[in-house]
Short mmCIF file of C-alpha atoms in Angstrom, two decimals:
data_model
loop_
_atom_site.label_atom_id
_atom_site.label_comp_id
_atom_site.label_asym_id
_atom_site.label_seq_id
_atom_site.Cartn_x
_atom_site.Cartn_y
_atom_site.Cartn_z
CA UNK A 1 -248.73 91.01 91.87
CA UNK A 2 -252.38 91.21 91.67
CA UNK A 3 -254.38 90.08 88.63
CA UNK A 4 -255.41 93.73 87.80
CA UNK A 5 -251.49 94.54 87.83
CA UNK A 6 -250.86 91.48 85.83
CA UNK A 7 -253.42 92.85 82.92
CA UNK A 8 -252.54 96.28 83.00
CA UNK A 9 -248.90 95.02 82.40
CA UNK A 10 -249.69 92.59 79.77
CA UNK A 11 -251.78 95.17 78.52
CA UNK A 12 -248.79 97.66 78.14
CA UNK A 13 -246.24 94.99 76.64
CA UNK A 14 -247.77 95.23 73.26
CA UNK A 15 -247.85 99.31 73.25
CA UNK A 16 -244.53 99.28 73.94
CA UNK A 17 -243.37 96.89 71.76
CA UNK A 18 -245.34 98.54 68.52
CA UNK A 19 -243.93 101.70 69.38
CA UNK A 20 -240.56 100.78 69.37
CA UNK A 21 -240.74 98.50 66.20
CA UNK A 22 -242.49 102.06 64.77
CA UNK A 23 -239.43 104.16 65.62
CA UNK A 24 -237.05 101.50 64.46
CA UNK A 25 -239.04 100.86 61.27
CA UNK A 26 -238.78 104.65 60.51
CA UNK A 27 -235.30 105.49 61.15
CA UNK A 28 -234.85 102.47 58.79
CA UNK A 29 -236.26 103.28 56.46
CA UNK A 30 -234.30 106.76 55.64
CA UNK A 31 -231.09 105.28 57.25
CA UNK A 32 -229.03 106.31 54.32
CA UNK A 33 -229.87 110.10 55.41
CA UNK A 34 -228.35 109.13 59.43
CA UNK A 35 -225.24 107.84 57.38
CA UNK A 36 -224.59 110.86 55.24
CA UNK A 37 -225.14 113.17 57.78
CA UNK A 38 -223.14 110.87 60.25
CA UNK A 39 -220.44 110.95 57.71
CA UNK A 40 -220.46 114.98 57.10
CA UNK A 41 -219.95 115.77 60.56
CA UNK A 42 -217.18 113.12 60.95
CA UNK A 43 -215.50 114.63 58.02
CA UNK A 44 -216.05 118.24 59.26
CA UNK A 45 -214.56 117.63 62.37
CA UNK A 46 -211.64 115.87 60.61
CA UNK A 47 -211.33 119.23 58.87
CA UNK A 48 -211.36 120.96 61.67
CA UNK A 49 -208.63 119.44 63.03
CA UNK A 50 -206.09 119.83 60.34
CA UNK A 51 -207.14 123.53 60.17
CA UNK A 52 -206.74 123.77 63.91
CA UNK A 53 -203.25 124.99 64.87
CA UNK A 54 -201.72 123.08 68.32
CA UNK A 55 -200.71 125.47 71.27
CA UNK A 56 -198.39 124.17 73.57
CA UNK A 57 -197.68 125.46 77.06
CA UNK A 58 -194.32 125.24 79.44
CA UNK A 59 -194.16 126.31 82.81
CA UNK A 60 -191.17 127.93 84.92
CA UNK A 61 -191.18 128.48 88.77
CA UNK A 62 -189.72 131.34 90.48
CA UNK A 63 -189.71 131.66 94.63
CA UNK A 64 -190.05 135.42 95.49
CA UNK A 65 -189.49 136.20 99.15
CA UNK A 66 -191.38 139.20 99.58
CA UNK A 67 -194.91 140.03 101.26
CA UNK A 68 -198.03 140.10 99.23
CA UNK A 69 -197.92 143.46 98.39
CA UNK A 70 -194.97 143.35 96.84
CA UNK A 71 -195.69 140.18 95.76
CA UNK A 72 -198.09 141.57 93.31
CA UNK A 73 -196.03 144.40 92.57
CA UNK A 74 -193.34 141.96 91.20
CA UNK A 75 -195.85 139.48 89.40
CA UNK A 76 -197.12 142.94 87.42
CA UNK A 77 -193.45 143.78 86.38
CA UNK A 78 -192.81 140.41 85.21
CA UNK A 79 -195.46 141.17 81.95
CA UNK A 80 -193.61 144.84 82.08
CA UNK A 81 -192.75 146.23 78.93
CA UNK A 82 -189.24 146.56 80.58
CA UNK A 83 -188.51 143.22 81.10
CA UNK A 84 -190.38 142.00 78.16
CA UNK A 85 -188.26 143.65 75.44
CA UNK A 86 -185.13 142.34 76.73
CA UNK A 87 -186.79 139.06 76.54
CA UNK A 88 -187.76 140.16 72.42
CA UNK A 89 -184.49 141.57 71.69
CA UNK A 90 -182.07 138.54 73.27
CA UNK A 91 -184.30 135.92 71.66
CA UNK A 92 -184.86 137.84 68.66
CA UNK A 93 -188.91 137.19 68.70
CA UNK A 94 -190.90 138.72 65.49
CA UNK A 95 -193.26 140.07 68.45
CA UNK A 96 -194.29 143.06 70.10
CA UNK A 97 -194.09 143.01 74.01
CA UNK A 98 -197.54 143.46 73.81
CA UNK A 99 -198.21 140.35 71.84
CA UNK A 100 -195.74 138.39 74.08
CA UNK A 101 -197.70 139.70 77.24
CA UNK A 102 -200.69 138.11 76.05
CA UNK A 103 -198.95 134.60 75.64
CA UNK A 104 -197.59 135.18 79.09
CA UNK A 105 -199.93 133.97 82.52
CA UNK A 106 -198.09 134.93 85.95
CA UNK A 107 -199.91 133.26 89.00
CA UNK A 108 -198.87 132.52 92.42
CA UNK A 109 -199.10 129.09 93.54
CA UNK A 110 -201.73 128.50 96.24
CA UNK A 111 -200.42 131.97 97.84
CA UNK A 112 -197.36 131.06 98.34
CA UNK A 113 -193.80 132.90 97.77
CA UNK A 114 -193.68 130.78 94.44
CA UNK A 115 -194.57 132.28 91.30
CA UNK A 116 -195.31 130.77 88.02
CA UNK A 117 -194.78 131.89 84.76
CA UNK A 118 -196.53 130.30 82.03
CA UNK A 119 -196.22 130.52 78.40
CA UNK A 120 -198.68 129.87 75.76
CA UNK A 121 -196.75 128.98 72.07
CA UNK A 122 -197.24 126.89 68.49
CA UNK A 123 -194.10 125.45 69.38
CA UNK A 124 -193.54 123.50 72.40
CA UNK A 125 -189.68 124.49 72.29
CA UNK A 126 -189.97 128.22 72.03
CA UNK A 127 -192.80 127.95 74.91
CA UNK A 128 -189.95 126.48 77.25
CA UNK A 129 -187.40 128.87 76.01
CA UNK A 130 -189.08 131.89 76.39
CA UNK A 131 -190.83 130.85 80.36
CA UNK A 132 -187.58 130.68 81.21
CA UNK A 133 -185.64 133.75 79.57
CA UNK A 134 -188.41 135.87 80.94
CA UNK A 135 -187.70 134.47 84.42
CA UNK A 136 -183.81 134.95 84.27
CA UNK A 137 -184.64 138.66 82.69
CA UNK A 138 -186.99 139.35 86.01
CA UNK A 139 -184.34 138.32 88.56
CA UNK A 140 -181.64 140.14 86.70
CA UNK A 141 -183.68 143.26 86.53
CA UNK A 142 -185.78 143.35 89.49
CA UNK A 143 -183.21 144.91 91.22
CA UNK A 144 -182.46 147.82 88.80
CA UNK A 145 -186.41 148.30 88.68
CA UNK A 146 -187.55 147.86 92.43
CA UNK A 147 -184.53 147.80 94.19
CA UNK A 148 -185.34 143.95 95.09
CA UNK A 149 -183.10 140.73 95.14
CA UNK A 150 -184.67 138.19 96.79
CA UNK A 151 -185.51 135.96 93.98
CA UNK A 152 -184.62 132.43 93.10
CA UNK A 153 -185.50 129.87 90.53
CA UNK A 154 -187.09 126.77 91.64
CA UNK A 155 -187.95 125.09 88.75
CA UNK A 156 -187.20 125.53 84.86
CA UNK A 157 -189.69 124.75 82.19
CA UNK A 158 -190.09 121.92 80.41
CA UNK A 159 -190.61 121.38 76.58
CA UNK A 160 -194.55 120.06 76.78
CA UNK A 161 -195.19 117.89 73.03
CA UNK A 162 -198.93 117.73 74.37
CA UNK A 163 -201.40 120.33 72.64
CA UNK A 164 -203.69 122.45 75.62
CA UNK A 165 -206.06 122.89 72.58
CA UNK A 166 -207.96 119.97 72.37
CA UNK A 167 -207.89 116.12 71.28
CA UNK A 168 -208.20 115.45 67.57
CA UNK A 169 -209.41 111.92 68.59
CA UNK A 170 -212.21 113.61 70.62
CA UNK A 171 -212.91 115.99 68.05
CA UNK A 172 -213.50 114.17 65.46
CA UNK A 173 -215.84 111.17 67.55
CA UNK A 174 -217.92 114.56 69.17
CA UNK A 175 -218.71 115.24 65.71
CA UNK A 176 -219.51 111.67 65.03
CA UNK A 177 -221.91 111.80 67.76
CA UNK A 178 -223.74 114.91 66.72
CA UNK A 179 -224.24 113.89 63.22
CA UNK A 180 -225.45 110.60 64.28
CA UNK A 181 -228.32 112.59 66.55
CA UNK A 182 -228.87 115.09 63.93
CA UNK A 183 -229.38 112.43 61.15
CA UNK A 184 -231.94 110.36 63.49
CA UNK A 185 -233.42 113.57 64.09
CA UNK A 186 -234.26 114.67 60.30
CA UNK A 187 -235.55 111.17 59.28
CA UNK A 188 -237.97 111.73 62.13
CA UNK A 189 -238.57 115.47 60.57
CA UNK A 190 -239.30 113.99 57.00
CA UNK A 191 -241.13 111.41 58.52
CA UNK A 192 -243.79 113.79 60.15
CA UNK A 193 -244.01 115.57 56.91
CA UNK A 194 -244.49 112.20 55.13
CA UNK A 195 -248.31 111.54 54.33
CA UNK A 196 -247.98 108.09 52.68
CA UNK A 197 -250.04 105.11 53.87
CA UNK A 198 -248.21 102.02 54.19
CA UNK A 199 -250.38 99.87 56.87
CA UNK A 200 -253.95 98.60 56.73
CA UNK A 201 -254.20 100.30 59.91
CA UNK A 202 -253.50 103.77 59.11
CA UNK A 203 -256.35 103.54 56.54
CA UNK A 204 -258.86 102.35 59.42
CA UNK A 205 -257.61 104.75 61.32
CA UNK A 206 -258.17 107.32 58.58
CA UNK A 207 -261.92 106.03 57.42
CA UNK A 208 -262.97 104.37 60.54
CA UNK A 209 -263.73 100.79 58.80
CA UNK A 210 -262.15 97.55 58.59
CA UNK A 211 -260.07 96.74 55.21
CA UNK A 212 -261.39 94.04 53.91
CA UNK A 213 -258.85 93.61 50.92
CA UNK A 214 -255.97 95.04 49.25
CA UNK A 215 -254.17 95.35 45.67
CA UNK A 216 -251.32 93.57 45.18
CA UNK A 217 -248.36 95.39 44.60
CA UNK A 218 -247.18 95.63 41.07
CA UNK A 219 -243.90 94.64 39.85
CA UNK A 220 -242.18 93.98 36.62
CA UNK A 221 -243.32 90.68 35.67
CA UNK A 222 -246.72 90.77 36.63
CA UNK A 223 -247.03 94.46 34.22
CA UNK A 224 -245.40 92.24 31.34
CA UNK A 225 -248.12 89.39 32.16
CA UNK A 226 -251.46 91.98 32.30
CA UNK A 227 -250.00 93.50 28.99
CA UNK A 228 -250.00 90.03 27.06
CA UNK A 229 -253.04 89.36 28.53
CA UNK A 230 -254.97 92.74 27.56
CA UNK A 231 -252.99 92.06 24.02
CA UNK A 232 -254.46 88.40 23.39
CA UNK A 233 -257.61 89.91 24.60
CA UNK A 234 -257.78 92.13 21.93
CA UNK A 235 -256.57 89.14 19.27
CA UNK A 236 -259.65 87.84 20.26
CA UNK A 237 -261.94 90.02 20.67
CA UNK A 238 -260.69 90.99 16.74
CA UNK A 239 -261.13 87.71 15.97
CA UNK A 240 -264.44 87.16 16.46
CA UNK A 241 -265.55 91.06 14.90
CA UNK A 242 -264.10 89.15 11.68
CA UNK A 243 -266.00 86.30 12.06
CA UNK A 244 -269.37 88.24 12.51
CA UNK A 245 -268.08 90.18 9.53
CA UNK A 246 -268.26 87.83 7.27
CA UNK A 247 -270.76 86.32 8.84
CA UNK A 248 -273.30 88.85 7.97
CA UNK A 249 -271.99 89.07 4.07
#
């Protein structure tokens, strides 16, 4: 390293160093304002999660030997009004087959003969049972619909005790996280709206002019000390008006 290098890097240390002792000293010195608003969002996200209702999924698999036309002609009557009211009526849902459509997802599996049927629930149990009523429905009346028998089950679904909506671990840290920037971020707010001089510096910086003292600061026992001073002070000072008083009669 050359001795230019080694000065302009010496000369940089310092720079650096203020600057981050500047950054630490403000957050610092509002730190109870990063803790509250740490705290909020951990609590809001906490809230969140009790409000937050689990959905649980379960998954059936059906193996339908039939080209891809009809492939998709048989994954679009599986979500038929047809089959789903059988579905309604044998498991006695409170649902429309409308609203159990929408809970419903029918894919094929890498575009393959196998179909699956997936089924979106707040319980994990009635997820499994109804995947796999609507499959048994479909194969029982496929035929009376399309005229088509070539179906088989492959694979029934599972009760699934894991949410798909989310981790209320997760949740709750993510809002951790943003607090903790937000709250860093507002001290640095107040902080630029914040006019007060605390450093000889800022006042040469300000006036262009060296400080050549200060003021001590103030605190309780020197105020009680200047006021019994200023008050003997005055003892005397009526003291001696006496004195000249009666000096003069």
């Amino acid at each position: 390293m050359t001795n230019y290098s080694k000065r302009n890097f010496e000369n940089q240390q310092p720079a650096k160093e203020i600057n981050l002792k500047e950054l630490i000293g403000i957050i610092s010195r509002r730190i109870w304002i990063v803790i509250i608003v740490t705290l909020l969002f951990i609590l809001a996200g906490y809230l969140k999660t009790l409000t937050t209702t689990p959905l649980y999924q379960a998954s059936t698999r059906i193996i339908i030997e039939a080209n891809q036309d009809k492939m998709k002609t048989l994954q679009v009557i599986i979500k038929d009004t047809t089959v789903l009211q059988k579905v309604i009526d044998e498991m006695e849902l409170p649902l429309s087959p409308e609203a159990l459509a929408g809970a419903i997802n029918v894919t094929s599996v890498e575009e393959s003969e196998v179909v699956s049927i997936s089924v979106t629930s707040s319980n994990p149990y009635t997820a499994a049972e109804i995947a796999n009523t609507t499959a048994r429905v479909f194969k029982n009346e496929a035929p009376n619909i399309v005229d088509f028998k070539k179906i088989r089950n492959l694979s029934p679904a599972k009760v699934n005790l894991v949410p798909i909506n989310g981790d209320n671990n997760g949740t709750i840290i993510k809002s951790g996280i943003i607090g903790l920037f937000l709250g860093i971020g507002l001290t640095f707010l107040l902080n630029s709206l914040d006019y007060t001089i605390r450093k000889e510096q800022e006042v040469e910086d300000i006036i262009g002019f060296p400080v050549i003292g200060h003021v001590s600061k103030m605190n309780k026992k020197n105020s009680n000390v200047s006021k019994n001073n200023i008050k003997k002070i005055k003892e005397v000072q009526q003291a001696k008006h006496s004195k000249e008083t009666r000096a003069e009669l």
